[in-house]
Short mmCIF file of C-alpha atoms in Angstrom, two decimals:
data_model
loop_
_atom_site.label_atom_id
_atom_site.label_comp_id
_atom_site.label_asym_id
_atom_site.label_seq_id
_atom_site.Cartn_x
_atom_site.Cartn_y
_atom_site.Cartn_z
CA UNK A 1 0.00 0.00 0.00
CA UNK A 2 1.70 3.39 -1.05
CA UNK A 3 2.04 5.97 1.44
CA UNK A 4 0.28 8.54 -0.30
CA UNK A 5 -2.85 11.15 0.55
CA UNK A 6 -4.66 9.73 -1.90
CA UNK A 7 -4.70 5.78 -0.42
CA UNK A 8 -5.16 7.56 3.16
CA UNK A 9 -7.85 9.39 2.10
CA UNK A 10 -9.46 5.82 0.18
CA UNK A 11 -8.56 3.81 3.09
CA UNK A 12 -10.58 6.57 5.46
CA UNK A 13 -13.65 6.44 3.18
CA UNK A 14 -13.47 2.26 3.32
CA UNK A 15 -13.56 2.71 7.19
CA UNK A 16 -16.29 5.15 7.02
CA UNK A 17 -18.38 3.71 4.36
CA UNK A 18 -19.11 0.53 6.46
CA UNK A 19 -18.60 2.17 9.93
CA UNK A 20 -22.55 1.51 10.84
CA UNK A 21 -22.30 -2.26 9.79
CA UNK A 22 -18.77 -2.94 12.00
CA UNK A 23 -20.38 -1.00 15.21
CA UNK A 24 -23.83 -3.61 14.78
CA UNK A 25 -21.45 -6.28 14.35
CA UNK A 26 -19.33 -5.11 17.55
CA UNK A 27 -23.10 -4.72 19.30
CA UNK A 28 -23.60 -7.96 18.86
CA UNK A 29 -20.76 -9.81 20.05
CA UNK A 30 -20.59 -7.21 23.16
CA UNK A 31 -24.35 -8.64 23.93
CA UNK A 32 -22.67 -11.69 25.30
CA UNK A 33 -21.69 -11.27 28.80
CA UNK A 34 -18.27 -13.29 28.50
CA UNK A 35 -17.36 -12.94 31.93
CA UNK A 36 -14.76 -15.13 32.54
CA UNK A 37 -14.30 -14.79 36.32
CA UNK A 38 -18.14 -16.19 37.22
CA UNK A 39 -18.07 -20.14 36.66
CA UNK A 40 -22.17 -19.64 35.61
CA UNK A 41 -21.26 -17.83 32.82
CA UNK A 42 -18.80 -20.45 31.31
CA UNK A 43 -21.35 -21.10 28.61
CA UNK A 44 -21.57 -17.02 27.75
CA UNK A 45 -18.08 -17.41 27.54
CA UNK A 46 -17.70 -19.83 24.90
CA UNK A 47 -20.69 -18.73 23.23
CA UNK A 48 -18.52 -15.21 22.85
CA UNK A 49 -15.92 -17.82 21.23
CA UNK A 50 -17.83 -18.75 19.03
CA UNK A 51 -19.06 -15.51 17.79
CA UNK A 52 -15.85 -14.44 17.19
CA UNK A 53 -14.70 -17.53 15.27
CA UNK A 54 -18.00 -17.17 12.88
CA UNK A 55 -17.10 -13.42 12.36
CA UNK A 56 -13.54 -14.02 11.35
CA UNK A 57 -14.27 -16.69 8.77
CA UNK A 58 -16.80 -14.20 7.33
CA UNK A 59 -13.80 -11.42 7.44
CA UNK A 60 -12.42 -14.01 5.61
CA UNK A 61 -9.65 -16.06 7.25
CA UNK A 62 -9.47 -19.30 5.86
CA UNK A 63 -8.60 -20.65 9.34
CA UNK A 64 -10.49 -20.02 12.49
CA UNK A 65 -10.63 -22.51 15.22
CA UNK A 66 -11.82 -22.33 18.72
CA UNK A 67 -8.67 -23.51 21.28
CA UNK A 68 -9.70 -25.20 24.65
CA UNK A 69 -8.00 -24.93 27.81
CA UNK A 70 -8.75 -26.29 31.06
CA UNK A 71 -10.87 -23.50 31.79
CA UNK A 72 -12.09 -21.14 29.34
CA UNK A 73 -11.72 -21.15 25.26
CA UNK A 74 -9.05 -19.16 23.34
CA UNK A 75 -9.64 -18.40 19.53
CA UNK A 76 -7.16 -18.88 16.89
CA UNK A 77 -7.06 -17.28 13.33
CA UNK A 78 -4.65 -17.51 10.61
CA UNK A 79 -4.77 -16.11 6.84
CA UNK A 80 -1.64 -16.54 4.82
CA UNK A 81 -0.15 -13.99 2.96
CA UNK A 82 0.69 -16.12 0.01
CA UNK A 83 3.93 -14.87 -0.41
CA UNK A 84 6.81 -17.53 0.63
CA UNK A 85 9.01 -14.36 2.63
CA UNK A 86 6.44 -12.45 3.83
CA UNK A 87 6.58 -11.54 7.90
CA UNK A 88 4.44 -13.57 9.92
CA UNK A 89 2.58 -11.41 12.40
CA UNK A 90 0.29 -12.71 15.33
CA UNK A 91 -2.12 -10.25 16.86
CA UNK A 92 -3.01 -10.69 21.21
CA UNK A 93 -6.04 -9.95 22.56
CA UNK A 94 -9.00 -11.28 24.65
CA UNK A 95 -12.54 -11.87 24.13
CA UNK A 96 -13.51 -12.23 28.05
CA UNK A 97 -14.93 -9.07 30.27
CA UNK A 98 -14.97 -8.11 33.76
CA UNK A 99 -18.22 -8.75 36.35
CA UNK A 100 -20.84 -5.89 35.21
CA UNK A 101 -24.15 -5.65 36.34
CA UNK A 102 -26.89 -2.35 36.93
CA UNK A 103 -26.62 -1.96 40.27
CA UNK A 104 -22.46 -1.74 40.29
CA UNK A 105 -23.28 2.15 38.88
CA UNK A 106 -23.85 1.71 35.19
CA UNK A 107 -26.70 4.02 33.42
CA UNK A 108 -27.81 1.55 31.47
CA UNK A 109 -27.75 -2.38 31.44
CA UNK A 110 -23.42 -2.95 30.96
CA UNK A 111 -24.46 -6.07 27.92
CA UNK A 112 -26.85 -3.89 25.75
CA UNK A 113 -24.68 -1.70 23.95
CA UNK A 114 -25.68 2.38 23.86
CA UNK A 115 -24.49 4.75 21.63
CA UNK A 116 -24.25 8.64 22.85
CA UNK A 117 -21.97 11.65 21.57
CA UNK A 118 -19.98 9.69 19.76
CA UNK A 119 -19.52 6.83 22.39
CA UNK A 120 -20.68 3.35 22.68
CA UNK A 121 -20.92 2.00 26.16
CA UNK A 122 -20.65 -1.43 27.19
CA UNK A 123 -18.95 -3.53 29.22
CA UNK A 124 -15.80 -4.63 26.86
CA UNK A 125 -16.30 -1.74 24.50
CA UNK A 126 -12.73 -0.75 24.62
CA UNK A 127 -11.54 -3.86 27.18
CA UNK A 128 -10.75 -5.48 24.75
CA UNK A 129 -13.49 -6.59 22.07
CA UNK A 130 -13.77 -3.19 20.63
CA UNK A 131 -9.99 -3.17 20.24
CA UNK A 132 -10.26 -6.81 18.64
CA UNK A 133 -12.37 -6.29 16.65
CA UNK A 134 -11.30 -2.93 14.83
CA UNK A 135 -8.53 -5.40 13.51
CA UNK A 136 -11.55 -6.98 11.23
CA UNK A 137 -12.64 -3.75 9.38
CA UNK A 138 -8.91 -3.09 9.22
CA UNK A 139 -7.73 -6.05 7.34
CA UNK A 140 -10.94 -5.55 5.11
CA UNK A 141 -10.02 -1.93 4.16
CA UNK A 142 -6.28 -3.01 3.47
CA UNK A 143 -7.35 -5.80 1.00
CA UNK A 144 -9.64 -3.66 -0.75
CA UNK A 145 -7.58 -0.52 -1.13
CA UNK A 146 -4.64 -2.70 -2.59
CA UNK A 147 -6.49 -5.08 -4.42
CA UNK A 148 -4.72 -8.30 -2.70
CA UNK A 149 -6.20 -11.40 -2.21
CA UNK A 150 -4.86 -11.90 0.85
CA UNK A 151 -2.54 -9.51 3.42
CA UNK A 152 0.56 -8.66 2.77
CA UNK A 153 1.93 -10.18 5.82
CA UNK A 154 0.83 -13.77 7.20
CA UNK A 155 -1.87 -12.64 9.80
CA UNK A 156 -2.33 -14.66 12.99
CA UNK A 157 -4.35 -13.68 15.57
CA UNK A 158 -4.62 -15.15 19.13
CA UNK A 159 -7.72 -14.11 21.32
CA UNK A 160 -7.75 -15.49 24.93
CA UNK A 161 -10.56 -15.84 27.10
CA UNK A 162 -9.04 -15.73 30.50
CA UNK A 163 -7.29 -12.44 30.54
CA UNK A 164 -9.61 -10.95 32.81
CA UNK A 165 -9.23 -13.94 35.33
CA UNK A 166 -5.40 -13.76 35.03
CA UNK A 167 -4.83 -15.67 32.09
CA UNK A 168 -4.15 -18.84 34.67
CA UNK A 169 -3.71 -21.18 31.59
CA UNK A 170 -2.21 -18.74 29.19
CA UNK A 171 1.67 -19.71 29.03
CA UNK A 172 0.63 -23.14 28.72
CA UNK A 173 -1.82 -22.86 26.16
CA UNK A 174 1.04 -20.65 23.96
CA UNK A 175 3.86 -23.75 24.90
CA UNK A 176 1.59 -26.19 23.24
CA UNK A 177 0.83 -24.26 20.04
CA UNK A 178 4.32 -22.87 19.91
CA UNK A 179 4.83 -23.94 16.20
CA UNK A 180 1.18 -22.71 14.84
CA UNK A 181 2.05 -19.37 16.73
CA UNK A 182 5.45 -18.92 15.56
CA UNK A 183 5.61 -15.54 14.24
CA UNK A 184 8.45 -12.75 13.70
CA UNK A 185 6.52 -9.89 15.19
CA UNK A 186 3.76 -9.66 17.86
CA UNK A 187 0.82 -6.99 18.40
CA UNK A 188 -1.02 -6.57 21.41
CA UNK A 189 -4.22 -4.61 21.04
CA UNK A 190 -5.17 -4.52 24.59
CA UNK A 191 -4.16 -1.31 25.86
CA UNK A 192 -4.50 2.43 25.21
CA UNK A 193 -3.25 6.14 24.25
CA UNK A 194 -2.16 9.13 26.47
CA UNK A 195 -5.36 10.82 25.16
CA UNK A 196 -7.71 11.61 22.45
CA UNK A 197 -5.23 14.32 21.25
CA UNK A 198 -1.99 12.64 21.96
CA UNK A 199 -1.56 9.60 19.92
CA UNK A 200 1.25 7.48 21.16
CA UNK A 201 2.37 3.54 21.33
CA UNK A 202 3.17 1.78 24.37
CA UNK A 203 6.82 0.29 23.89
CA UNK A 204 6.51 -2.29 26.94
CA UNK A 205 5.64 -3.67 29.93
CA UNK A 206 7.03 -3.77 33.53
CA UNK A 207 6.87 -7.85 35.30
CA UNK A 208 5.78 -8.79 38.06
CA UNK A 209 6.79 -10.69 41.17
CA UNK A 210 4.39 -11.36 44.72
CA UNK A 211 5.34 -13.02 47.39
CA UNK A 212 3.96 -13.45 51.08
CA UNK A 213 6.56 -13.76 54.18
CA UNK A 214 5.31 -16.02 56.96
CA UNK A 215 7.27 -15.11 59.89
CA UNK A 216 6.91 -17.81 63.08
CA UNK A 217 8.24 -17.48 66.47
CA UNK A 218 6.96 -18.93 69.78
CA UNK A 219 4.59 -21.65 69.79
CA UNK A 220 1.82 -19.52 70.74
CA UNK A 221 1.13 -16.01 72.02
CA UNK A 222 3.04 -15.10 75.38
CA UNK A 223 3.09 -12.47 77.88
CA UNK A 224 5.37 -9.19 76.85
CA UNK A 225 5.98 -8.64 80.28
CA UNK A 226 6.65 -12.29 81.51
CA UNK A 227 8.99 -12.49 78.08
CA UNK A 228 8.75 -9.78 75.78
CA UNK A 229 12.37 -8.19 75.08
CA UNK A 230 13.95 -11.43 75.87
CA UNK A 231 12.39 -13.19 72.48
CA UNK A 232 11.94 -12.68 69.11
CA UNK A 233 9.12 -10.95 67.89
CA UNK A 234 7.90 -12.04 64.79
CA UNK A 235 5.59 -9.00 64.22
CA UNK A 236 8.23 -6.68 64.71
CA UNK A 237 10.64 -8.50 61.97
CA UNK A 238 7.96 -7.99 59.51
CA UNK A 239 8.00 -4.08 60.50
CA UNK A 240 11.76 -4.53 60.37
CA UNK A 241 11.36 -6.58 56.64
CA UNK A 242 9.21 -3.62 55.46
CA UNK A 243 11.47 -1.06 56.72
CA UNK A 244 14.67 -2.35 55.34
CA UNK A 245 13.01 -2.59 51.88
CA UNK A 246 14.62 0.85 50.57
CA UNK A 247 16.96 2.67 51.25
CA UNK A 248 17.09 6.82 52.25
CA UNK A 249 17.04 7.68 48.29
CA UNK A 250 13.85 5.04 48.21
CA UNK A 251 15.78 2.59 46.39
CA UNK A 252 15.12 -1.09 46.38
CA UNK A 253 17.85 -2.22 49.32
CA UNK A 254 17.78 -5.96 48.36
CA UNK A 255 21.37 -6.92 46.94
CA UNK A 256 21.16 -7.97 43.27
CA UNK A 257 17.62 -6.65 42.61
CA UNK A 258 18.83 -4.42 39.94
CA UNK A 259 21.08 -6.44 38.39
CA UNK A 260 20.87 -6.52 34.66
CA UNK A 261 18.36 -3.26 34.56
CA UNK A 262 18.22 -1.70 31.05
CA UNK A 263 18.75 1.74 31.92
CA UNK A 264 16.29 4.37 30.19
CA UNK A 265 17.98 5.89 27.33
CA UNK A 266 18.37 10.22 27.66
CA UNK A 267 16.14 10.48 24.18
CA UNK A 268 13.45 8.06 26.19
CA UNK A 269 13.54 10.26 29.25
CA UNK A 270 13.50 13.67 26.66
CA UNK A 271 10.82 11.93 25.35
CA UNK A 272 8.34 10.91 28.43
CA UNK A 273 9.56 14.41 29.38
CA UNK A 274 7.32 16.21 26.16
CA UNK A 275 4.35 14.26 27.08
CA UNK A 276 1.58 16.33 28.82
CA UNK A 277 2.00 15.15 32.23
CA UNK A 278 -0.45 16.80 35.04
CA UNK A 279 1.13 15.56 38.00
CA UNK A 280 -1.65 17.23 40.28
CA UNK A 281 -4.14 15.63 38.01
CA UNK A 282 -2.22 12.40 38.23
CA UNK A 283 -2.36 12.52 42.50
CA UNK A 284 -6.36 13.42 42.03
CA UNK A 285 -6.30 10.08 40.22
CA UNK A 286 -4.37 8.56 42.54
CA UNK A 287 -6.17 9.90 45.74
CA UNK A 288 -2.76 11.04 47.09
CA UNK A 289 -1.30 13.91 48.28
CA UNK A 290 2.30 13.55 47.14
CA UNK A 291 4.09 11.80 45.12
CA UNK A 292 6.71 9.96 46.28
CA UNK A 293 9.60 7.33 44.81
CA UNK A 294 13.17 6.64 44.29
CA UNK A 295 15.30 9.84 43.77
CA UNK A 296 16.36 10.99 40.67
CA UNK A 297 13.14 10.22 38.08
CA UNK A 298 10.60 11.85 37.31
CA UNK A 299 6.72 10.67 38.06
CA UNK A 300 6.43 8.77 34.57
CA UNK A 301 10.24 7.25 34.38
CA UNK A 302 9.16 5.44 38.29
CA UNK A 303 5.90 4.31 36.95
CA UNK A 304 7.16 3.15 33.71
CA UNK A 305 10.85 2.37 33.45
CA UNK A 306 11.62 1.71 36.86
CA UNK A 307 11.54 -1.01 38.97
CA UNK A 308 9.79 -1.28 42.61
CA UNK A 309 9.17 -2.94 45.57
CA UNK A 310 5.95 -2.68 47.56
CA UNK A 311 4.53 -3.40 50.78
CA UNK A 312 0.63 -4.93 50.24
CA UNK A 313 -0.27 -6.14 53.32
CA UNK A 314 1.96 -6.20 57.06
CA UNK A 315 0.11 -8.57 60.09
CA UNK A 316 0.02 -10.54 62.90
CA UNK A 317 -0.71 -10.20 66.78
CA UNK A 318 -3.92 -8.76 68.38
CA UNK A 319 -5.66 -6.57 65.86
CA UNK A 320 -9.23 -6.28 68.32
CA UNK A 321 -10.17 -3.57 70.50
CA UNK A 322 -7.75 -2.16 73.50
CA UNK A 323 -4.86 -3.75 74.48
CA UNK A 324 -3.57 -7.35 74.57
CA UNK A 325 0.14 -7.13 76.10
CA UNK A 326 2.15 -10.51 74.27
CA UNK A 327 4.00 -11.38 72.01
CA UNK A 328 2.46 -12.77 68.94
CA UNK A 329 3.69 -16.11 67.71
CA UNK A 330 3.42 -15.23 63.76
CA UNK A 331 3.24 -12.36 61.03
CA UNK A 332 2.77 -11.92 57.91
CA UNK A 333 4.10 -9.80 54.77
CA UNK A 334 2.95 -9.32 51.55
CA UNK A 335 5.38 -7.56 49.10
CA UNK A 336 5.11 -7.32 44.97
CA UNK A 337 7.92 -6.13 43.25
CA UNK A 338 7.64 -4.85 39.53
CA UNK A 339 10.35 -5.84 37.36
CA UNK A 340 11.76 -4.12 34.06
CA UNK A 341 13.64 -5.47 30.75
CA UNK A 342 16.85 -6.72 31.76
CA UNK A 343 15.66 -8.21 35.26
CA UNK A 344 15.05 -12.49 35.51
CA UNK A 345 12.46 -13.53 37.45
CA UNK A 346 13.88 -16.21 39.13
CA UNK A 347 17.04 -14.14 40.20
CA UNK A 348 15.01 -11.78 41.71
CA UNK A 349 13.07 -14.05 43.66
CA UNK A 350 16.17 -15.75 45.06
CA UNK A 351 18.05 -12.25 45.32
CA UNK A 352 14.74 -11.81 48.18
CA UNK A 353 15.07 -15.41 49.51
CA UNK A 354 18.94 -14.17 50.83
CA UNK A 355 17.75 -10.77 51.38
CA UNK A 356 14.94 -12.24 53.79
CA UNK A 357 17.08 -15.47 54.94
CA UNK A 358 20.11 -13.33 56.00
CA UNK A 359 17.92 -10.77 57.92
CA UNK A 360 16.30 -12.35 60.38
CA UNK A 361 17.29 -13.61 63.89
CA UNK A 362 17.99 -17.16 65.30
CA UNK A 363 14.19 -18.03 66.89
CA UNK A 364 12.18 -16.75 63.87
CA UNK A 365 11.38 -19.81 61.58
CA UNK A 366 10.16 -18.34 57.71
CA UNK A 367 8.44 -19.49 54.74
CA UNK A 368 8.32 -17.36 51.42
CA UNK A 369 5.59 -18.94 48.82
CA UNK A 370 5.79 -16.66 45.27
CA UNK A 371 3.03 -16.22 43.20
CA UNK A 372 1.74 -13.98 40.25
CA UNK A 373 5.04 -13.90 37.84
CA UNK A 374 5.22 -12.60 35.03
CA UNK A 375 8.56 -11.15 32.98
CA UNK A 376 9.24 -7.60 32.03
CA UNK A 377 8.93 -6.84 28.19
CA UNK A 378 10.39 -3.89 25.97
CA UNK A 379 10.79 -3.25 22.51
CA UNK A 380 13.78 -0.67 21.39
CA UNK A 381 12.97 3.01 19.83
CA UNK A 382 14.57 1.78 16.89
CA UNK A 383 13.16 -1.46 16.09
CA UNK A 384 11.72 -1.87 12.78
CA UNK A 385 8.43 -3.19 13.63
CA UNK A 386 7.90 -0.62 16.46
CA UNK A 387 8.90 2.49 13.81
CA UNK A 388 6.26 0.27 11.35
CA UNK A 389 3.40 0.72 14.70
CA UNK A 390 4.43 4.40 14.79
CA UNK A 391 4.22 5.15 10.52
CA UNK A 392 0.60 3.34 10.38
CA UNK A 393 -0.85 5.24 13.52
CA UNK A 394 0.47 8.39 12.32
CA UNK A 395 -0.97 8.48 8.87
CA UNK A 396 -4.65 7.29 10.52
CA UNK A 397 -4.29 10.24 13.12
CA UNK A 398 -2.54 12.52 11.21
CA UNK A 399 -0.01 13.75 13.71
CA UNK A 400 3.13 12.58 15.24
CA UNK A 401 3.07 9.99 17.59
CA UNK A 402 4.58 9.57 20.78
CA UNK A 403 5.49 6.96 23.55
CA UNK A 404 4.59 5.41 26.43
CA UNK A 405 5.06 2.51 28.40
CA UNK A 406 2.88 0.32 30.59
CA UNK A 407 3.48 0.14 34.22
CA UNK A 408 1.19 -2.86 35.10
CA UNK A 409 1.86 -6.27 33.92
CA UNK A 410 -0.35 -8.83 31.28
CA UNK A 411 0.60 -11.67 29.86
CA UNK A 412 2.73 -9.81 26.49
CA UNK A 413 6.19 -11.12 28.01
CA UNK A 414 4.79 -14.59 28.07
CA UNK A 415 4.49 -14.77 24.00
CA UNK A 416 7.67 -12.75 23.81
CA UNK A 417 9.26 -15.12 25.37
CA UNK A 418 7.89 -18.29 24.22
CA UNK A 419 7.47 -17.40 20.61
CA UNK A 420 10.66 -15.21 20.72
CA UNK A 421 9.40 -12.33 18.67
CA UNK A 422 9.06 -8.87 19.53
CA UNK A 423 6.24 -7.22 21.21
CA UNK A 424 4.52 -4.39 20.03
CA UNK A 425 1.21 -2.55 21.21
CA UNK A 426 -1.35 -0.75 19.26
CA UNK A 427 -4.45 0.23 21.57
CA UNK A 428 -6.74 3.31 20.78
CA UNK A 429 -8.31 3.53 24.04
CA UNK A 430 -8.12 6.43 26.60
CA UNK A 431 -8.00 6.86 30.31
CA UNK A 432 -11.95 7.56 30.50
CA UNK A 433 -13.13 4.69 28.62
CA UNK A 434 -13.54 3.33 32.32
CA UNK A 435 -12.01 -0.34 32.27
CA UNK A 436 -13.28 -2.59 35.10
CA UNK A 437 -15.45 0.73 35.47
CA UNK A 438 -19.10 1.48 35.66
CA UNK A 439 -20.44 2.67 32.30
CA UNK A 440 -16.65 1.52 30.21
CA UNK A 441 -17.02 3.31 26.34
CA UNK A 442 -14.80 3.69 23.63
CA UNK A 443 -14.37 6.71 21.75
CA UNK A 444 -16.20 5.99 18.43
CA UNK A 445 -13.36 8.25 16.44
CA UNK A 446 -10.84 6.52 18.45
CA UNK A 447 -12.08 3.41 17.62
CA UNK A 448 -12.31 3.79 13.31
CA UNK A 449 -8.89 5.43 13.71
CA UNK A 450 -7.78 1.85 15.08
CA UNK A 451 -9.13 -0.19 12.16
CA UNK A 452 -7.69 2.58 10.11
CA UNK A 453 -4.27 1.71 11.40
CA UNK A 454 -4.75 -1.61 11.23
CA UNK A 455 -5.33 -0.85 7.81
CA UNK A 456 -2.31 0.80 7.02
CA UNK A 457 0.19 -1.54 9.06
CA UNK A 458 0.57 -4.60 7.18
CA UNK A 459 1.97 -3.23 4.23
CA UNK A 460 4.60 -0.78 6.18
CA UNK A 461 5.36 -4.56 8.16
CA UNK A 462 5.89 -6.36 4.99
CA UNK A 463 8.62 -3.76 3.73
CA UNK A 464 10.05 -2.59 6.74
CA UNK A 465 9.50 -4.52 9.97
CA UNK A 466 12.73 -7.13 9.27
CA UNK A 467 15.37 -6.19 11.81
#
C-alpha cells in the first residue's frame, strides 16, 4: 500500500463507508456477557468464542478454530499472505470481560450496547473486544484498497478468554501451540493512548513478582511482660522486613535486585519528558497527596521504566479492641515487586530469599511462597516493527506519535518469550473509557482510527519490519 494522501484518504472512506455495519457487528458480540471470572457464565463465555470464530471466517480467514484450555476457550485465526518471505505477524487480545451488572453504577444495562456523543458503552467496549475487533474492518479496508487477495503479511491472531481472570492457563496454552504461533513480530491490542489528542504507542511492559513472608516465632502467644524483650518478635521482623526494603534515596535495598536493569535511554527520558503530564491531576487520580519514589526520576520514568518494591499487606498479633500485652507467635508480609527489561524472574526471587534469609534472627522460623510472575517486556525506539506501529498510527491520526510505556503487567512477556518475537502494542483507548469501570465506552473516532491503522500496518510490516 503506497504511502500517499490519496490511499489515506481511500482507506478513510473504506472505514467510514461501512462504519454503521462494524459498530452492529461489535453490538452484537458485546451482547454476550463473556465474563470469565463467574463459573455460571462459562457457557456465555464460549458462546462469545464462538461468535468471534463465525465473524472471522466471514472477514475471511481461511482458518479459524476455537482452542480449549482447562478452563475457558481461546480463539485462533490464521490467513496466509501467500507470499513464501512475507513476515508472519500474530495479533493478542481477549474476548472475556470483567463482572458488570446495573446496580455496580452503570446508566444503562453494561451487555446492551448504547451509543451517545460519539460513544458506545458497554462492558468490553474498549476492554478489549472493541480493540479486537477494529482489527476486522482493518484487514478488510487493506485488502480492498490494494487489491490483494490476501494480506501482505501472514496474519495470525490469538484471542484469549481468560485475561480478565489472570490468564491462569495462558503460558501453557502458547507452549503447546508454539509452532502454529510462531511468528516474527507480535501486536497486542489490549491497551491504550495518552489521550484523544496525543496519539502514542506503548513500547513495553514492567513484570511482576508477589510473594507473602510467613514469619513464626513462639509456639503460641506469650506475655510481653513475663517475656517480651527477651524473644523474638515475629511482628516486629515484619515491621523490620518492610522497613529495610529501601533505602534513604527510596531505592530497592535488596542486593542484586537491579542487576541486569536496562537503563532508560536520555532520548526516552527527553521523550516521556514532552508528554503532557499533570502531575496534580495524576495525585487526584491517585487519591494522594504527594508523590513519592526513588530519587532521581521523574513521576512517569518510576511508573514506567523503573523497577519497585511494595509493601501490600503487614500482620500478625492482636488486631481487636484495647490492648492485649504478648508477644504474637506469627506475622505476615505481603510484598510485589515490579520488574523491568533486563531483570530475571527467578534471580530476583532468590536475590529476596537471601535478602529475607540473611535478615532475620535465630528463633524466627520463615516461609516465602511466590506467586503472580510474570517477565518484564520492551521493545527498542529503533526497532523496525515498532517504527512500522508508529508510521501506520500516524498516517490514521494525522499527527506525530509519541510513547509510552505500561506500568502494570499482562501476559505480552509470556508470548515474547515463548514465541521469541518482539512485542509491540497498538491500543486506541483512553483513560476515561472506564475499564473494570461502571459505564466503560470507547471513543467511536478513536475506535475507526484503530481499524484505520490496522489498515495501514501490514503493508509498512511487509517492507520494513525485518530487523
Amino acid at each position: 500500500m503506497s504511502n500517499t494522501p490519496d490511499t489515506d484518504n481511500a482507506v478513510r472512506a473504506y472505514v467510514d463507508d461501512h462504519r454503521a455495519a462494524f459498530l452492529a457487528e461489535l453490538s452484537e458480540w458485546l451482547r454476550i456477557p463473556s465474563v470469565s471470572a463467574d463459573p455460571a457464565r462459562a457457557d456465555d463465555v464460549r458462546r462469545s468464542a464462538e461468535w468471534l470464530r463465525g465473524h472471522l471466517a466471514a472477514t475471511g480467514f481461511p482458518v479459524a478454530e476455537i482452542w480449549d484450555t482447562p478452563g475457558a476457550p481461546a480463539v485462533f485465526a490464521e490467513w496466509p499472505s501467500g507470499d513464501p518471505d512475507a513476515l508472519t505477524v500474530l495479533v493478542y487480545g481477549h474476548h472475556d470481560v470483567q463482572p458488570a451488572d446495573r446496580e455496580d453504577g452503570w446508566r444503562t444495562d453494561p451487555f446492551e450496547p448504547v451509543i451517545e456523543d460519539g460513544r458506545l458503552y458497554a462492558r468490553g467496549a474498549a476492554d478489549d473486544k472493541g480493540q479486537v475487533l477494529f482489527h476486522t474492518l482493518g484487514i478488510r479496508a487493506h485488502l480492498a484498497v490494494t487489491g490483494r487477495g490476501a494480506p501482505a503479511v501472514n496474519l495470525k491472531l490469538l484471542i484469549e478468554g481468560e485475561e480478565e481472570s489472570g490468564s491462569p492457563h495462558f503460558s501453557e496454552l502458547i507452549r503447546a501451540h508454539a509452532d502454529r504461533l510462531a511468528c516474527d513480530t507480535v501486536i497486542v491490542s489490549d491497551t491504550g493512548m495518552w489521550s484523544e489528542d496525543t496519539p502514542t504507542v506503548c513500547t513495553g511492559m514492567r513484570g511482576l513478582v508477589e510473594c507473602q513472608i510467613d514469619l513464626h516465632g513462639p509456639a503460641q502467644d506469650i506475655h510481653s511482660g513475663s517475656f517480651g524483650g527477651a524473644v523474638p518478635n515475629p511482628a516486629t521482623e515484619a515491621a523490620r522486613l518492610a522497613a529495610a526494603l529501601h533505602d534513604a534515596d527510596r531505592k530497592v535495598a535488596i542486593p542484586g535486585f537491579y542487576d541486569g536493569v536496562v537503563e532508560l535511554t536520555d532520548r526516552e527520558r527527553e521523550l516521556f519528558a514532552e508528554l503532557p503530564f499533570d502531575e496534580a491531576g495524576w495525585l487526584r487520580t491517585a487519591h494522594s497527596r504527594a508523590s513519592l519514589g526513588e530519587a532521581g526520576y521523574s513521576t512517569l520514568e518510576r511508573i514506567w521504566a523503573r523497577p519497585t518494591a511494595e509493601v501490600n499487606g503487614i500482620g500478625g498479633g492482636y488486631q481487636g479492641p484495647g490492648g492485649k500485652t504478648i508477644v504474637p507467635s506469627a506475622a505476615q508480609l505481603k510484598l510485589s515487586f515490579r520488574l523491568v527489561a533486563g531483570q530475571d524472574v527467578e534471580k530476583v526471587q532468590s536475590a529476596v530469599r537471601d535478602w529475607v534469609a540473611a535478615r532475620l534472627p535465630a528463633g524466627i522460623r520463615h516461609e516465602i511462597t511466590y506467586w503472580g510472575a510474570t517477565r518484564p517486556c520492551l521493545t527498542p525506539l529503533d526497532h523496525p516493527a515498532l517504527q512500522s506501529v508508529v508510521r501506520a498510527m500516524g498516517r490514521a491520526f494525522g499527527q506525530e506519535v509519541r510513547f509510552t510505556r505500561e506500568g502494570g503487567s499482562g501476559p505480552a512477556a509470556d508470548l515474547q518469550d515463548v514465541l521469541g518475537a518482539p512485542v509491540l502494542f497498538l491500543g486506541i483507548s483512553v483513560p476515561s473509557d472506564g475499564w473494570h469501570a461502571p459505564n466503560e465506552k470507547v471513543e467511536l473516532g478513536l475506535l475507526m482510527k484503530g481499524a484505520e491503522t490496522a489498515a495501514h500496518l501490514w503493508d509498512d510490516l511487509a517492507e520494513n519490519g525485518r530487523e
